[in-house]
Structures are given as structure tokens and as C-alpha cells.
mmCIF file of C-alpha atoms in Angstrom:
data_model
loop_
_atom_site.group_PDB
_atom_site.id
_atom_site.type_symbol
_atom_site.label_atom_id
_atom_site.label_comp_id
_atom_site.label_asym_id
_atom_site.label_seq_id
_atom_site.Cartn_x
_atom_site.Cartn_y
_atom_site.Cartn_z
ATOM 1 C CA UNK A 1 13.461 2.297 -13.615
ATOM 2 C CA UNK A 2 16.512 -0.753 -13.964
ATOM 3 C CA UNK A 3 19.783 0.411 -13.466
ATOM 4 C CA UNK A 4 22.157 3.027 -13.191
ATOM 5 C CA UNK A 5 21.853 6.571 -13.299
ATOM 6 C CA UNK A 6 24.834 7.361 -14.191
ATOM 7 C CA UNK A 7 27.784 7.164 -13.315
ATOM 8 C CA UNK A 8 27.787 4.265 -10.936
ATOM 9 C CA UNK A 9 25.236 6.308 -9.289
ATOM 10 C CA UNK A 10 21.994 4.533 -7.094
ATOM 11 C CA UNK A 11 18.640 4.049 -9.658
ATOM 12 C CA UNK A 12 14.923 4.647 -7.881
ATOM 13 C CA UNK A 13 14.863 0.637 -8.274
ATOM 14 C CA UNK A 14 18.517 0.445 -5.962
ATOM 15 C CA UNK A 15 16.744 3.138 -3.066
ATOM 16 C CA UNK A 16 14.222 1.320 -3.257
ATOM 17 C CA UNK A 17 15.998 -2.382 -2.318
ATOM 18 C CA UNK A 18 18.301 -0.404 0.422
ATOM 19 C CA UNK A 19 15.104 0.493 2.099
ATOM 20 C CA UNK A 20 13.596 -2.838 2.102
ATOM 21 C CA UNK A 21 16.973 -4.582 2.957
ATOM 22 C CA UNK A 22 18.188 -3.475 6.107
ATOM 23 C CA UNK A 23 21.009 -0.706 4.358
ATOM 24 C CA UNK A 24 23.702 0.542 6.584
ATOM 25 C CA UNK A 25 23.946 4.338 6.851
ATOM 26 C CA UNK A 26 26.845 5.597 5.677
ATOM 27 C CA UNK A 27 27.240 2.759 3.284
ATOM 28 C CA UNK A 28 27.624 5.423 -0.081
ATOM 29 C CA UNK A 29 30.823 6.992 0.129
ATOM 30 C CA UNK A 30 30.766 10.882 0.782
ATOM 31 C CA UNK A 31 31.737 11.364 -2.341
ATOM 32 C CA UNK A 32 29.495 9.711 -4.925
ATOM 33 C CA UNK A 33 26.271 11.434 -2.617
ATOM 34 C CA UNK A 34 28.223 14.496 -4.021
ATOM 35 C CA UNK A 35 28.495 13.269 -7.078
ATOM 36 C CA UNK A 36 25.040 11.994 -7.026
ATOM 37 C CA UNK A 37 23.903 15.070 -6.202
ATOM 38 C CA UNK A 38 25.465 17.582 -8.371
ATOM 39 C CA UNK A 39 24.534 15.117 -11.362
ATOM 40 C CA UNK A 40 20.831 15.108 -10.372
ATOM 41 C CA UNK A 41 20.962 18.752 -9.470
ATOM 42 C CA UNK A 42 22.366 19.885 -13.168
ATOM 43 C CA UNK A 43 20.155 17.450 -15.648
ATOM 44 C CA UNK A 44 17.732 18.573 -13.571
ATOM 45 C CA UNK A 45 18.015 21.953 -14.393
ATOM 46 C CA UNK A 46 14.468 23.954 -13.833
ATOM 47 C CA UNK A 47 12.853 21.354 -15.130
ATOM 48 C CA UNK A 48 13.795 18.373 -16.489
ATOM 49 C CA UNK A 49 11.476 16.298 -19.473
ATOM 50 C CA UNK A 50 9.808 14.266 -19.461
ATOM 51 C CA UNK A 51 7.863 15.183 -15.477
ATOM 52 C CA UNK A 52 8.969 11.331 -14.924
ATOM 53 C CA UNK A 53 12.498 12.106 -15.119
ATOM 54 C CA UNK A 54 12.356 15.538 -13.430
ATOM 55 C CA UNK A 55 10.522 13.183 -10.525
ATOM 56 C CA UNK A 56 13.867 10.768 -10.724
ATOM 57 C CA UNK A 57 16.392 13.335 -10.849
ATOM 58 C CA UNK A 58 14.527 14.970 -7.941
ATOM 59 C CA UNK A 59 13.873 11.042 -6.352
ATOM 60 C CA UNK A 60 17.752 11.270 -6.748
ATOM 61 C CA UNK A 61 18.534 14.485 -5.232
ATOM 62 C CA UNK A 62 16.522 13.686 -1.996
ATOM 63 C CA UNK A 63 18.962 9.624 -1.817
ATOM 64 C CA UNK A 64 22.057 11.677 -1.675
ATOM 65 C CA UNK A 65 21.027 14.310 0.356
ATOM 66 C CA UNK A 66 20.530 11.524 2.875
ATOM 67 C CA UNK A 67 23.232 9.741 2.535
ATOM 68 C CA UNK A 68 24.893 13.100 2.994
ATOM 69 C CA UNK A 69 22.833 13.535 6.301
ATOM 70 C CA UNK A 70 24.197 9.117 7.226
ATOM 71 C CA UNK A 71 27.917 10.987 7.367
ATOM 72 C CA UNK A 72 27.219 12.709 10.166
ATOM 73 C CA UNK A 73 28.536 16.106 10.219
ATOM 74 C CA UNK A 74 31.203 15.476 7.810
ATOM 75 C CA UNK A 75 28.316 14.678 5.361
ATOM 76 C CA UNK A 76 26.608 18.255 6.134
ATOM 77 C CA UNK A 77 30.187 19.645 6.136
ATOM 78 C CA UNK A 78 30.531 18.304 2.322
ATOM 79 C CA UNK A 79 26.713 19.097 1.768
ATOM 80 C CA UNK A 80 26.563 23.204 2.213
ATOM 81 C CA UNK A 81 30.493 23.047 1.458
ATOM 82 C CA UNK A 82 28.301 22.573 -2.457
ATOM 83 C CA UNK A 83 26.714 25.937 -1.735
ATOM 84 C CA UNK A 84 29.881 27.490 -3.434
ATOM 85 C CA UNK A 85 29.346 25.235 -6.013
ATOM 86 C CA UNK A 86 30.187 26.536 -9.884
ATOM 87 C CA UNK A 87 26.172 25.358 -10.660
ATOM 88 C CA UNK A 88 23.211 27.515 -9.594
ATOM 89 C CA UNK A 89 21.051 24.710 -9.846
ATOM 90 C CA UNK A 90 23.167 22.837 -7.334
ATOM 91 C CA UNK A 91 23.903 25.621 -5.569
ATOM 92 C CA UNK A 92 19.792 27.024 -5.231
ATOM 93 C CA UNK A 93 18.598 23.518 -4.432
ATOM 94 C CA UNK A 94 21.667 22.664 -1.295
ATOM 95 C CA UNK A 95 20.518 26.934 -0.188
ATOM 96 C CA UNK A 96 17.204 25.467 -0.557
ATOM 97 C CA UNK A 97 17.301 22.618 1.475
ATOM 98 C CA UNK A 98 19.617 24.817 4.571
ATOM 99 C CA UNK A 99 17.317 27.468 4.501
ATOM 100 C CA UNK A 100 14.050 25.165 4.911
ATOM 101 C CA UNK A 101 16.165 22.432 8.348
ATOM 102 C CA UNK A 102 16.874 26.183 9.913
ATOM 103 C CA UNK A 103 20.640 26.854 8.539
ATOM 104 C CA UNK A 104 20.367 30.098 6.481
ATOM 105 C CA UNK A 105 24.060 30.460 5.206
ATOM 106 C CA UNK A 106 21.865 30.026 2.002
ATOM 107 C CA UNK A 107 19.935 32.984 1.944
ATOM 108 C CA UNK A 108 23.499 34.874 0.495
ATOM 109 C CA UNK A 109 23.330 32.739 -2.749
ATOM 110 C CA UNK A 110 19.790 32.669 -3.320
ATOM 111 C CA UNK A 111 19.822 36.288 -2.886
ATOM 112 C CA UNK A 112 22.906 36.686 -5.473
ATOM 113 C CA UNK A 113 20.394 33.957 -7.860
ATOM 114 C CA UNK A 114 17.452 36.162 -7.553
ATOM 115 C CA UNK A 115 19.756 39.112 -8.442
ATOM 116 C CA UNK A 116 19.620 37.915 -12.411
ATOM 117 C CA UNK A 117 16.357 37.251 -13.346
ATOM 118 C CA UNK A 118 15.115 34.593 -15.283
ATOM 119 C CA UNK A 119 13.845 31.394 -14.055
ATOM 120 C CA UNK A 120 15.931 30.644 -11.719
ATOM 121 C CA UNK A 121 15.947 33.602 -9.908
ATOM 122 C CA UNK A 122 12.453 33.818 -9.834
ATOM 123 C CA UNK A 123 12.685 30.688 -8.269
ATOM 124 C CA UNK A 124 14.940 31.651 -5.656
ATOM 125 C CA UNK A 125 12.909 35.258 -4.721
ATOM 126 C CA UNK A 126 9.720 32.006 -4.463
ATOM 127 C CA UNK A 127 11.990 30.466 -1.960
ATOM 128 C CA UNK A 128 13.132 33.075 0.097
ATOM 129 C CA UNK A 129 9.438 34.767 0.323
ATOM 130 C CA UNK A 130 8.187 30.895 1.583
ATOM 131 C CA UNK A 131 10.878 31.354 4.422
ATOM 132 C CA UNK A 132 10.207 34.988 5.201
ATOM 133 C CA UNK A 133 6.883 33.687 6.032
ATOM 134 C CA UNK A 134 7.630 31.386 7.928
ATOM 135 C CA UNK A 135 6.311 28.589 5.439
ATOM 136 C CA UNK A 136 9.213 26.828 3.713
ATOM 137 C CA UNK A 137 9.776 23.437 4.361
ATOM 138 C CA UNK A 138 13.067 21.667 3.068
ATOM 139 C CA UNK A 139 12.726 19.711 -0.743
ATOM 140 C CA UNK A 140 14.531 16.299 0.328
ATOM 141 C CA UNK A 141 12.960 16.414 4.362
ATOM 142 C CA UNK A 142 14.249 16.958 7.627
ATOM 143 C CA UNK A 143 17.233 16.287 9.161
ATOM 144 C CA UNK A 144 16.530 13.915 12.560
ATOM 145 C CA UNK A 145 18.264 16.961 14.446
ATOM 146 C CA UNK A 146 19.831 20.312 14.465
ATOM 147 C CA UNK A 147 23.397 20.964 13.760
ATOM 148 C CA UNK A 148 22.056 24.872 13.541
#
């Protein structure tokens, strides 16, 4: 898994190295983290094959989200701005993360996706169902302190 994920993005090895070498918060630029998240979400789609590729892409999205959160309010605002992304995959992942962390701004995005049907619509319905039943956990983890 060495090398870059693409377009100068972090590989899983780079992510592990950063965790063990005292990586400084905020070291990843906002624009790079947004690009990493978008590209991974789009490539992942509904499910990337083989399964290890799917897991790698999910890990890239999670790493990008953590990098954005390290930028504080600016990073959170940039992440939240992805609710208006042209890709339904990006919008849905962002909405699920925000909703799981108590930010309801993604509800309308998920409702719109659910109305379209298909695999994406079904996934959006399930996220909304889990949220309404109080069982939704944010896919990439929780923010250290709530911004909502």
C-alpha cells in the first residue's frame, strides 16, 4: 500500500507514519483534504472492488475528515460545504457524518437522495432510519467537541 493514493494524496502508509512520528495537526492543507475526501468518495461510489480497495478508499475519506477537523471551524465549514457537491456520493457521506455527530444540516440532502431510489436512495433511507431511531454513529468518528 505504499505510494500515493492519487493526486498527491496520502497513502495508508503515510497515514500510519504520521500517527507514529508526531504528525502536527493542520499539516494537511484544507484544499488537499477536500480533494482527498471528494476523490475517495467518488471512486468508492456504492462499493469499490475488490473489498480491500473499498476499505482503502474509506480510510482515505476518514483521514481527510480528520485533517479537516484539525483545521477547526474553517475545516468544519469546508467539510459542511461539501453538502452542495455535485457528486451524490460526496454529499451522502458528508451528510451521514454530520448527522451522526448531531448536525442536522444533512437531513434534506439524505431525503433528496432517498427520493431518487436505487442503491444510493436505499442507503440514504437507512442512514435516516438509524438517525431517527437514535442509533446513527458518525462513520468517521466523533469530533472532540461539538460545534453544533
